[in-house]
Tab-separated table of C-alpha atoms and ligand atoms in Angstrom:
chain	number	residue	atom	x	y	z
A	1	UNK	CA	-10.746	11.600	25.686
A	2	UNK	CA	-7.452	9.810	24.666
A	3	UNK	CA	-4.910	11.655	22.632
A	4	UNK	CA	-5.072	11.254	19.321
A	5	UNK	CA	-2.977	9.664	17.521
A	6	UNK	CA	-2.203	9.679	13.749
A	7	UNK	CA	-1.353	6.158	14.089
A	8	UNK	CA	-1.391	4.328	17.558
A	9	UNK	CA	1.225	1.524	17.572
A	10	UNK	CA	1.399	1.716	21.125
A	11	UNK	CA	-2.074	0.872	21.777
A	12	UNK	CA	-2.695	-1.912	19.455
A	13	UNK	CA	1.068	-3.581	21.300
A	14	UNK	CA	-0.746	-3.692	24.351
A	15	UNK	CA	-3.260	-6.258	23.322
A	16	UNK	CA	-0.966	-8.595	22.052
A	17	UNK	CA	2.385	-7.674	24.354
A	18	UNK	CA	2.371	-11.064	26.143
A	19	UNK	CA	3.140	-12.680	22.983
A	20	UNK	CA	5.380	-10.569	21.513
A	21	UNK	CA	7.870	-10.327	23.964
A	22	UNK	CA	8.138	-13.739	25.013
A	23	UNK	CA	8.394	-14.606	21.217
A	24	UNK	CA	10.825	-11.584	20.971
A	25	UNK	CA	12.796	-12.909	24.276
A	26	UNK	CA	13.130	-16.745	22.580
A	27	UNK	CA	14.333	-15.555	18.984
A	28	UNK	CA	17.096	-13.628	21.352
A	29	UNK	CA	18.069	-16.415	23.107
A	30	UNK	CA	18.164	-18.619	20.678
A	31	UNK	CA	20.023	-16.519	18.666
A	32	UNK	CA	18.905	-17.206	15.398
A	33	UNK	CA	18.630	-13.611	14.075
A	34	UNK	CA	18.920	-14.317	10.763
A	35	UNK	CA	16.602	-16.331	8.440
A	36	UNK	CA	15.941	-18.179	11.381
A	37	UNK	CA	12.967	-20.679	12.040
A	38	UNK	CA	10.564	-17.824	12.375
A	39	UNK	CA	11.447	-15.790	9.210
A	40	UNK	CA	10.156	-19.250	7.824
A	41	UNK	CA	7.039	-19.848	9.856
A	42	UNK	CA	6.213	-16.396	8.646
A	43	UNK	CA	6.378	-16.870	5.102
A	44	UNK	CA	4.826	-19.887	5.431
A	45	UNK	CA	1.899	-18.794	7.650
A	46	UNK	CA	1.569	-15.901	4.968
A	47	UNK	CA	1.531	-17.556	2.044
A	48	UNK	CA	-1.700	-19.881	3.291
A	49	UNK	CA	-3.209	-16.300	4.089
A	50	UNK	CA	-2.963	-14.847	0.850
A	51	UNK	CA	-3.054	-18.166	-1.030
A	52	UNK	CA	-0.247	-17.272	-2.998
A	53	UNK	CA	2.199	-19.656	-3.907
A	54	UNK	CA	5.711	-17.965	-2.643
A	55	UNK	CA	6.700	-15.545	0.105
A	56	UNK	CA	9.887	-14.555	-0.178
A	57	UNK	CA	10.295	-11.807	2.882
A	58	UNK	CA	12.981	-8.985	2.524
A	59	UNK	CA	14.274	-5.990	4.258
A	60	UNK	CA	11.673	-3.013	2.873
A	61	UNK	CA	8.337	-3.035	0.881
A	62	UNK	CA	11.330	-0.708	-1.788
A	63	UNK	CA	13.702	-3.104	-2.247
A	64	UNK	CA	10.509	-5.779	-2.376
A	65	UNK	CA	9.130	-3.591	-5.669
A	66	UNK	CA	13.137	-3.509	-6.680
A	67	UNK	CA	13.844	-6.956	-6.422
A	68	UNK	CA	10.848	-7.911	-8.152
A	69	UNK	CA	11.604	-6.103	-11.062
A	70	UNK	CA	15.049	-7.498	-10.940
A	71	UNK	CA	13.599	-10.825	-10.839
A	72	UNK	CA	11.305	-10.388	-14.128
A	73	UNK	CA	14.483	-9.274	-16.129
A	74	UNK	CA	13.565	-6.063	-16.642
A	75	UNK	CA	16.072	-4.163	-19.064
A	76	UNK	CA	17.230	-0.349	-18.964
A	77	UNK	CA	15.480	1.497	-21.522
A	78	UNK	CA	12.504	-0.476	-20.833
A	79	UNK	CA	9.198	1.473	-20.338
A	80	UNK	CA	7.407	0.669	-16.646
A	81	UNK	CA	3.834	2.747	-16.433
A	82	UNK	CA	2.846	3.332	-12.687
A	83	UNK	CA	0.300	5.777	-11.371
A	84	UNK	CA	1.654	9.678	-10.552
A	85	UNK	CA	-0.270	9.586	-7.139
A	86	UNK	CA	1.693	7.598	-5.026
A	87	UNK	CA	4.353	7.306	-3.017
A	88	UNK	CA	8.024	7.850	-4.765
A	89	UNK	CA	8.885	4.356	-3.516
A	90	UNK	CA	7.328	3.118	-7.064
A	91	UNK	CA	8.786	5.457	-9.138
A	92	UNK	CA	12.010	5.268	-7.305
A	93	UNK	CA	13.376	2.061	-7.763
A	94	UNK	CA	12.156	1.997	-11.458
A	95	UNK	CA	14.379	4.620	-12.154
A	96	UNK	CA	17.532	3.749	-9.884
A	97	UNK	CA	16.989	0.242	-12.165
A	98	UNK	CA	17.823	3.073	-15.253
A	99	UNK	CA	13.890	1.559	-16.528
A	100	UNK	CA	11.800	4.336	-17.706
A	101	UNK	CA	9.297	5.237	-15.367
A	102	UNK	CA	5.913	6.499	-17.460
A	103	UNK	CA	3.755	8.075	-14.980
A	104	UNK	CA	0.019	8.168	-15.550
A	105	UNK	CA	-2.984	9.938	-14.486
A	106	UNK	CA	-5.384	7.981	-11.733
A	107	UNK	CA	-9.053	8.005	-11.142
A	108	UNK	CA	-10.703	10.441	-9.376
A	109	UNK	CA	-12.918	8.450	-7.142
A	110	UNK	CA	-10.905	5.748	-6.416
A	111	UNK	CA	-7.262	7.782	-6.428
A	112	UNK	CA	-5.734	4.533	-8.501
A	113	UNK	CA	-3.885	4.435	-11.660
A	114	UNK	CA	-6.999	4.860	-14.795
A	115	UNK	CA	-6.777	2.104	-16.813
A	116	UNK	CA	-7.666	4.630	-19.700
A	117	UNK	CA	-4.591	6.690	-19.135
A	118	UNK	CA	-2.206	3.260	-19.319
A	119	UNK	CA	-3.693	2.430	-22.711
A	120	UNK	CA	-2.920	6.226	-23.669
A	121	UNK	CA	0.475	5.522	-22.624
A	122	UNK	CA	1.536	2.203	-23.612
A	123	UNK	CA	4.373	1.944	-26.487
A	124	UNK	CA	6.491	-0.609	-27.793
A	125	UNK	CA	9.281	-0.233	-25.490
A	126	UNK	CA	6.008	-0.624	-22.623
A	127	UNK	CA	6.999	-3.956	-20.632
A	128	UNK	CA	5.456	-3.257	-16.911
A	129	UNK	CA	2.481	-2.070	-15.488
A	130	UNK	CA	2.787	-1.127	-11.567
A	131	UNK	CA	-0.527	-0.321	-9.978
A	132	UNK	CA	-0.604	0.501	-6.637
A	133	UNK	CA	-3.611	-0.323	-4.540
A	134	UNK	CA	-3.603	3.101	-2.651
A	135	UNK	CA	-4.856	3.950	0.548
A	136	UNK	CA	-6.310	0.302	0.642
A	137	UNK	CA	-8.243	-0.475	-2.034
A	138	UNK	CA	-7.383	-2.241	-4.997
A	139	UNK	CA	-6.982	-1.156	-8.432
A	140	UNK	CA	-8.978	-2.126	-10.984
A	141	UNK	CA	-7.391	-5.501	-11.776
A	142	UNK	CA	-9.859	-6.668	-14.618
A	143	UNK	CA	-8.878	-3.578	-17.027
A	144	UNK	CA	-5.293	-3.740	-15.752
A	145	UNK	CA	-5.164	-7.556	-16.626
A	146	UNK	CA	-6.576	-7.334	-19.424
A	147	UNK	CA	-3.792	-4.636	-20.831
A	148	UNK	CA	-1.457	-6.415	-19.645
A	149	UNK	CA	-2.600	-9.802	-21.505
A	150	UNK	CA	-3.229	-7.591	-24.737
A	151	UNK	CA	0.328	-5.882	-24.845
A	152	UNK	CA	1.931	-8.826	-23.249
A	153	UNK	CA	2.915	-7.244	-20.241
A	154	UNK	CA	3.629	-7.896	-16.661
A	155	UNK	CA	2.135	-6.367	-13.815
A	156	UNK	CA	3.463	-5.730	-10.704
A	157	UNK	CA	1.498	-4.671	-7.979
A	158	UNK	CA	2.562	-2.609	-5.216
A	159	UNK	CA	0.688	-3.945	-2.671
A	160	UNK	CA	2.096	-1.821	0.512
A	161	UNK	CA	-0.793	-0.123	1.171
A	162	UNK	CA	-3.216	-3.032	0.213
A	163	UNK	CA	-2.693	-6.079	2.115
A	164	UNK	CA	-5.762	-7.979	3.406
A	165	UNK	CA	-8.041	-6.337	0.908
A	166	UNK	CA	-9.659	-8.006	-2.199
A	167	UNK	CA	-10.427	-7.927	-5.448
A	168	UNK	CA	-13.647	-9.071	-6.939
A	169	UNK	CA	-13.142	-9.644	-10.832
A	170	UNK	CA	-16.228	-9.398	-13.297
A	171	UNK	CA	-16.702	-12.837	-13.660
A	172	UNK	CA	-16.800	-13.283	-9.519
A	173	UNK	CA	-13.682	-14.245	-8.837
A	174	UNK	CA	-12.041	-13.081	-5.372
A	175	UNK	CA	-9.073	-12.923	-4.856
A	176	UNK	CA	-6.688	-10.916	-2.641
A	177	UNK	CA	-4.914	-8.001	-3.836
A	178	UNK	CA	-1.077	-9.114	-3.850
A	179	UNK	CA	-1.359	-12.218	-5.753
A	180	UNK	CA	-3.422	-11.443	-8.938
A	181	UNK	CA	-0.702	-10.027	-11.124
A	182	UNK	CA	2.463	-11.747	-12.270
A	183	UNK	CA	4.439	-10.363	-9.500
A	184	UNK	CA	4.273	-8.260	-5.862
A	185	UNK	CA	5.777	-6.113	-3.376
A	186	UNK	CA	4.621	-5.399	0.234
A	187	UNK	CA	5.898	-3.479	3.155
A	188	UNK	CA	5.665	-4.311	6.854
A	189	UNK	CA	6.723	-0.484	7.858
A	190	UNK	CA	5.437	0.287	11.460
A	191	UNK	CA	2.364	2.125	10.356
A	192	UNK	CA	1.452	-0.478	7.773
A	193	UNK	CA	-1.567	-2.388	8.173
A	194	UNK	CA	0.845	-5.364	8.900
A	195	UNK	CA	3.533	-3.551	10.519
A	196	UNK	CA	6.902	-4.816	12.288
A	197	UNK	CA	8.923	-3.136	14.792
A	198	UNK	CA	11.288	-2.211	12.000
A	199	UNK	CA	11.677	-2.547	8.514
A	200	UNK	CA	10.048	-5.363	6.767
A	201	UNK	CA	9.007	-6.375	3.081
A	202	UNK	CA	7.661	-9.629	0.937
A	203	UNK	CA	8.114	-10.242	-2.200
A	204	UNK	CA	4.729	-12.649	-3.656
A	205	UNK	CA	4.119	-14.775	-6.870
A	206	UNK	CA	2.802	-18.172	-8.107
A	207	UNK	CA	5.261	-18.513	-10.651
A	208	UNK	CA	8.380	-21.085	-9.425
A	209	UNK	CA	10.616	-20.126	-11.697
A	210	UNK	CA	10.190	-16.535	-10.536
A	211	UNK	CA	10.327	-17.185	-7.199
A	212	UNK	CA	13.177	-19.325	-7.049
A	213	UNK	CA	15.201	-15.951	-9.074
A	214	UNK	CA	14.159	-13.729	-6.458
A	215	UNK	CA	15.160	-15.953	-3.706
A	216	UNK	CA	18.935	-15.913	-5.244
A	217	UNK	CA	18.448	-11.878	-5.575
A	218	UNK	CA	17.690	-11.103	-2.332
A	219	UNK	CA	20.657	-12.907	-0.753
A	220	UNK	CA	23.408	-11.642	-3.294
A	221	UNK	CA	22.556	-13.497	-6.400
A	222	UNK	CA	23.836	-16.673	-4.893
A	223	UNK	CA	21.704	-20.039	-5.207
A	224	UNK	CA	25.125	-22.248	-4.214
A	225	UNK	CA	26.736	-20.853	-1.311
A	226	UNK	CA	29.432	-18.187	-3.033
A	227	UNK	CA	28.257	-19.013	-6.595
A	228	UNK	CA	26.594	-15.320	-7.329
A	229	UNK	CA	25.107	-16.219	-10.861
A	230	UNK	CA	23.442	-13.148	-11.047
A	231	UNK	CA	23.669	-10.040	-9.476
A	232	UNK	CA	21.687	-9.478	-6.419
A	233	UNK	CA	21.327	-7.262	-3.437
A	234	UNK	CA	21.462	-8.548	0.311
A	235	UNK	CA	17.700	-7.462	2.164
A	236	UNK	CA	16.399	-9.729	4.264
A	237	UNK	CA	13.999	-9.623	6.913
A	238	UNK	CA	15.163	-10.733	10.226
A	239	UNK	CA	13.839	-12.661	13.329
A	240	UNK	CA	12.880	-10.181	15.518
A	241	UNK	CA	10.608	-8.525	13.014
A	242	UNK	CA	9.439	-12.350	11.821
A	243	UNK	CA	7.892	-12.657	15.380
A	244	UNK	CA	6.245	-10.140	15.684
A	245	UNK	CA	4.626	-10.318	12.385
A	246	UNK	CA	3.515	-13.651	13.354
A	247	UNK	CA	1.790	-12.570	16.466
A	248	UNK	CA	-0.114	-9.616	14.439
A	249	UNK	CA	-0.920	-12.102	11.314
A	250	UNK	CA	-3.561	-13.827	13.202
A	251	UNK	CA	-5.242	-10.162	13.890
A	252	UNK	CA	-5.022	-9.038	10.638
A	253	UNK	CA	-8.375	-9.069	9.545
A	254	UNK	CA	-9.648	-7.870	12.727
A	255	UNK	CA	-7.373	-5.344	12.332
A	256	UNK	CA	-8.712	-4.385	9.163
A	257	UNK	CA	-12.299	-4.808	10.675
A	258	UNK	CA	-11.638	-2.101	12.681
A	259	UNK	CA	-9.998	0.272	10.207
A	260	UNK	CA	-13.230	-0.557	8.015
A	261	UNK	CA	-15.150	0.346	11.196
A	262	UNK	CA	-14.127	3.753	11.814
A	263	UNK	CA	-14.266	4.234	8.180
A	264	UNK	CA	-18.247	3.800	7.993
A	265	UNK	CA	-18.059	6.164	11.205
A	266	UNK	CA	-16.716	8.611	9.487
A	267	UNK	CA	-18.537	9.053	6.131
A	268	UNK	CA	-21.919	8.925	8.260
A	269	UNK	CA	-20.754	11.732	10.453
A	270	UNK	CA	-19.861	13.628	7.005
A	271	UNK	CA	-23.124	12.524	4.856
A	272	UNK	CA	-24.657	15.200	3.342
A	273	UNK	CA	-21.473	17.888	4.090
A	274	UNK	CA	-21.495	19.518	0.331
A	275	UNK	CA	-17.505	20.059	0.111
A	276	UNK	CA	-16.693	16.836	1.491
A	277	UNK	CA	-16.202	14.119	-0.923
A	278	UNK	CA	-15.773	10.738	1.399
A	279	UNK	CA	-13.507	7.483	-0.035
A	280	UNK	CA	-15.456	5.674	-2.195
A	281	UNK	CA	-15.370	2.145	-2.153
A	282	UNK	CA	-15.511	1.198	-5.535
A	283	UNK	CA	-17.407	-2.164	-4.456
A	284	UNK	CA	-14.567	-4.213	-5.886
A	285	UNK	CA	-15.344	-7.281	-4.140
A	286	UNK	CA	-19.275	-7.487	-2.959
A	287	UNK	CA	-21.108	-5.534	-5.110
A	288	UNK	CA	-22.365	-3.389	-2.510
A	289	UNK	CA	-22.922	0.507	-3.644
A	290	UNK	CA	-19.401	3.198	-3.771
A	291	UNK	CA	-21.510	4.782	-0.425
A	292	UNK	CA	-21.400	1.832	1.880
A	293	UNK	CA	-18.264	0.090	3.297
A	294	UNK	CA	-20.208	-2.713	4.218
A	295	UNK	CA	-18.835	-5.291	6.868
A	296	UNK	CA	-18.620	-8.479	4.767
A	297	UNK	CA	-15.577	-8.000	2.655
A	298	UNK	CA	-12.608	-6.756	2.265
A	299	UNK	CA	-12.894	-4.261	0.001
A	300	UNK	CA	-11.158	-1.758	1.098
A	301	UNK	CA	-8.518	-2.074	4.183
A	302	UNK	CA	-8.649	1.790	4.934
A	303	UNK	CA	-4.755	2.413	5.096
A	304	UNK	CA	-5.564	5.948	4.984
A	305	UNK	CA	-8.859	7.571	5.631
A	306	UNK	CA	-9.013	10.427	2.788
A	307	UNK	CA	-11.057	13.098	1.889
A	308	UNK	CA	-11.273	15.660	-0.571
A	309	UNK	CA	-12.292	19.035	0.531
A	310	UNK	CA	-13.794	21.144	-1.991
A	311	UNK	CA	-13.660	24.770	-2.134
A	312	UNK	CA	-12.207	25.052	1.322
A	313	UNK	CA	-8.761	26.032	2.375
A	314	UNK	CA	-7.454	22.686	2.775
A	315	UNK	CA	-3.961	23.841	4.182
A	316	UNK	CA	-5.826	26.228	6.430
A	317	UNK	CA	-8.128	23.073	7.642
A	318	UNK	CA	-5.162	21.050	8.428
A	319	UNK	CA	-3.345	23.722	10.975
A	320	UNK	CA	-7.103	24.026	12.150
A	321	UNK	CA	-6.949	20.277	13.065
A	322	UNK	CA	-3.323	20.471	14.691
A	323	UNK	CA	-4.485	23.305	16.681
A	324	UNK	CA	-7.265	21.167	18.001
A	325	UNK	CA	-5.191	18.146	18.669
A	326	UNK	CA	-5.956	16.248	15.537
A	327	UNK	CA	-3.271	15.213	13.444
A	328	UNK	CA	-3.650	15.083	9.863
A	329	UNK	CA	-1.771	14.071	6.492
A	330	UNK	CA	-1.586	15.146	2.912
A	331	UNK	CA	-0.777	12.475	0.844
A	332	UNK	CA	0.604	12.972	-1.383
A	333	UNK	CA	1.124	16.946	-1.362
A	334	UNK	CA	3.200	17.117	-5.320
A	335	UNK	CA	2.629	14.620	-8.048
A	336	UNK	CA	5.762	12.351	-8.924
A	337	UNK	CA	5.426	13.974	-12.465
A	338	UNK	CA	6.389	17.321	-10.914
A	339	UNK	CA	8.860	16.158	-8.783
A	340	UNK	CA	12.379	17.281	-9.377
A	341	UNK	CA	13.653	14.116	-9.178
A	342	UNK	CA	11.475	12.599	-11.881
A	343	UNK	CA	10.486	15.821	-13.994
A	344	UNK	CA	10.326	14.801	-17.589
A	345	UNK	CA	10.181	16.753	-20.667
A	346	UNK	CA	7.769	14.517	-22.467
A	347	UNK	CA	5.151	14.790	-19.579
A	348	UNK	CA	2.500	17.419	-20.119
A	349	UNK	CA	0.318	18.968	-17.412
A	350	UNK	CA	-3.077	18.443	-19.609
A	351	UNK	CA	-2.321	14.507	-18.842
A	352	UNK	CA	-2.491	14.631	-15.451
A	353	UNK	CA	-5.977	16.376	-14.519
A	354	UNK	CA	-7.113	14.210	-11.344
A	355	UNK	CA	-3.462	14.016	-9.510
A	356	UNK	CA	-3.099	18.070	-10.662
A	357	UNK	CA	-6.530	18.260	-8.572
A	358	UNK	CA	-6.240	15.604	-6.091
A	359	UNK	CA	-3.306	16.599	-4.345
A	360	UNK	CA	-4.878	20.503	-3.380
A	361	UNK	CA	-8.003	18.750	-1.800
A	362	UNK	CA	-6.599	15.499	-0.275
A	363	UNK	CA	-6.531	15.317	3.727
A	364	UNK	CA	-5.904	12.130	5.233
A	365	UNK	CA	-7.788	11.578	8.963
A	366	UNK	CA	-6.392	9.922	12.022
A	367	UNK	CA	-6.854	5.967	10.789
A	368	UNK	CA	-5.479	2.977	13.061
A	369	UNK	CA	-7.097	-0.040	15.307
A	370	UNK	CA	-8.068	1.915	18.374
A	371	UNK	CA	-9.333	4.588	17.655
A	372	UNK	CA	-13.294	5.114	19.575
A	373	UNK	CA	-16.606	6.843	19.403
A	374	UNK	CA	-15.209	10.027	21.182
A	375	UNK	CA	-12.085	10.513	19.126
A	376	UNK	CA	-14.298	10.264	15.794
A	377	UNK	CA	-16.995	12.482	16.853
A	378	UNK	CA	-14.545	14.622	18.003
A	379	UNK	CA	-12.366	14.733	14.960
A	380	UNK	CA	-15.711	14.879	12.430
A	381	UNK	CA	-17.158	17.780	14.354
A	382	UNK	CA	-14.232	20.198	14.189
A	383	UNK	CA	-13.920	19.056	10.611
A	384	UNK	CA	-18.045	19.825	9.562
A	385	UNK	CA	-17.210	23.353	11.803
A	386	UNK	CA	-14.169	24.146	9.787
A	387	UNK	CA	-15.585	24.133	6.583
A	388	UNK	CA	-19.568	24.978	7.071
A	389	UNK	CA	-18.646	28.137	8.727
B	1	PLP	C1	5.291	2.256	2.248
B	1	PLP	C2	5.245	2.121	0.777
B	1	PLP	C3	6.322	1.607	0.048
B	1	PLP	C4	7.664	1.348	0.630
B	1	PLP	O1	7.739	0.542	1.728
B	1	PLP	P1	8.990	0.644	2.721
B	1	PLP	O2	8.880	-0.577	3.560
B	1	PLP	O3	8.849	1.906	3.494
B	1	PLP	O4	10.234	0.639	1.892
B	1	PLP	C5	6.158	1.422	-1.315
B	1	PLP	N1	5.013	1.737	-1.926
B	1	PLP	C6	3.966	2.267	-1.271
B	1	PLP	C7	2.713	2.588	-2.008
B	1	PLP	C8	4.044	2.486	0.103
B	1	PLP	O5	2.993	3.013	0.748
């Protein structure tokens, strides 16, 4: 059996290595590092994937979040609610921007932000929503919309985790997750499910006005050449990491074909294991039952693979699994309202029962492109071992 890998980059560059570095080798000789001709083809080439109007790339999926709050005028003092279990990237540049972050509780099924919790939470100085589609599955965008439109609000979705997936509304409506609220934020991190070899991030909207804002913000406020009518930041995503995003664009939904793929391996292997709960997919966009990932959406892209573990040791079953070869990860091991960085006297522990919960029994399985057969059953049967014994 291969090693396995939390995350095997190196595996899924050796199917498309011709590409790369000959597209690599040609943005270095024609020198063009910066917002060259590919950054362009990229955005382009993107924005016909998602069907979204503007692509504006930048430097990190946080300063894609930042600059899109930036962009919407957002005010200090004003009141942004975003989901406690996440990662502090969301949290993080809403309070370096001196807004208020208001963190809320999420569901327990889904681990996103509860719409229920963000009407509990909403007060006049409320002007943001950010949900997060975690792990690879969208919020729920009708509820969240339809806040939003109630309390005039924006939302902003933090799409990092999220890209390819989509959202199936009530009325039938798909669309993909990234382009249904006013504003959104991706990363191309390594392990994302669109990574670069670097740092990447992409800023999305419909709205021009928007747009052409956040286009001046991300290279120093300036929309004349050294005219800064605003202030901005300088992130920008270069060549190099344009390329290769390119090449792995085309693969993206097989890419998240495969994640879905060892996904419905694993649940079957764990069907029927009491103090296993297995990601539900909430059937956003097919209708198909929470129990299936079926094959013919994208429903959920499978980010992370993550259980909850029920009356076991779930510490204990993680050194277990690293003893055996397996890695593992918690995400996320504290909830943002209990980190010291974002502690807050007005939060109260009663208002957070999922995260409070979720982050004791949360264990997050090896989940990339190549995994195979042997490295699931593997990884399933020391698992069902561990915690029927
Ligand atoms: C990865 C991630 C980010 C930040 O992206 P970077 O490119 O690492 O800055 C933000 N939000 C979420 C939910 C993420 O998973």
């Amino acid at each position: 059996m291969k090693k396995i890998q939390m995350v095997d980059l190196k595996g899924q560059y050796e199917q498309i290595k011709e590409r790369v570095d000959a597209s690599v080798l040609d943005v270095i000789s024609s020198a063009a590092f910066i917002n060259g001709p590919e950054v362009h083809s990229f955005q382009k080439e993107l924005e016909e994937y998602l069907e979204v109007k503007h692509v504006i790339p930048c430097a990190n999926g946080t300063d894609a979040l930042q600059i899109a709050m930036m962009g919407l005028g957002l005010k200090p003092g004003d009141e942004v609610i975003t989901a406690d279990f996440t990662f502090a990237a969301t949290v993080e540049v809403i309070a370096l921007l001196q807004l208020t972050p208001v963190l809320v509780d999420v569901e327990p099924d889904s681990f996103n932000i509860d719409p229920e919790a963000i009407k509990k939470a909403i007060t006049p100085n409320t002007k943001a929503i950010v949900p997060v589609h975690l792990f690879g599955q969208a919020a729920n965008m009708d509820e969240i919309m339809a806040i939003a439109k109630e309390h005039n609000l924006y939302v902003i979705e933090d799409n990092a985790q999220g890209i390819g997936s989509s959202y199936k509304f009530a009325d039938g409506k798909v669309a993909k997750t990234g382009t249904i609220g006013h504003v959104s934020s991706t990363s191309f991190f390594p392990s994302k499910n669109l990574g670069c070899y670097g740092d990447g991030g992409a800023i999305f909207t419909d709205d021009d006005d928007l747009a052409h804002t956040i286009r001046g913000i991300v290279n120093h406020g300036m929309y004349k050449r050294y005219h800064h009518d605003v202030v901005g930041v300088n992130s920008r995503l270069d060549s190099i990491q344009a390329t290769v995003l390119r090449a792995k664009l085309p693969h993206l939904d097989a890419y998240n074909n495969a994640r879905r793929s060892a996904a419905r391996k694993y649940n079957q292997a764990f069907e029927g294991i009491e103090n296993i709960i297995t990601p539900k997919v909430k059937g956003n966009s097919c209708g198909t039952s929470s129990a299936i990932i079926c094959d013919t959406c994208n429903c959920h892209v499978f980010h992370q693979y993550t259980l909850r573990v029920m009356n076991v040791d779930r510490d204990a079953l993680a050194n277990h699994l690293n003893e055996a070869g397996i890695p593992c990860g918690v995400y996320y091991p504290i909830p943002l309202h209990s980190q010291k960085a974002y502690q807050d006297d007005r939060y109260n522990e009663l208002d957070f029962p999922v995260t409070n919960q979720l982050v004791k029994e949360v264990i997050s399985l090896p989940m990339h492109t190549e995994l195979d057969d042997d490295q699931i059953n593997y990884i399933t049967k020391n698992i069902i071992d561990f915690v029927t014994k």
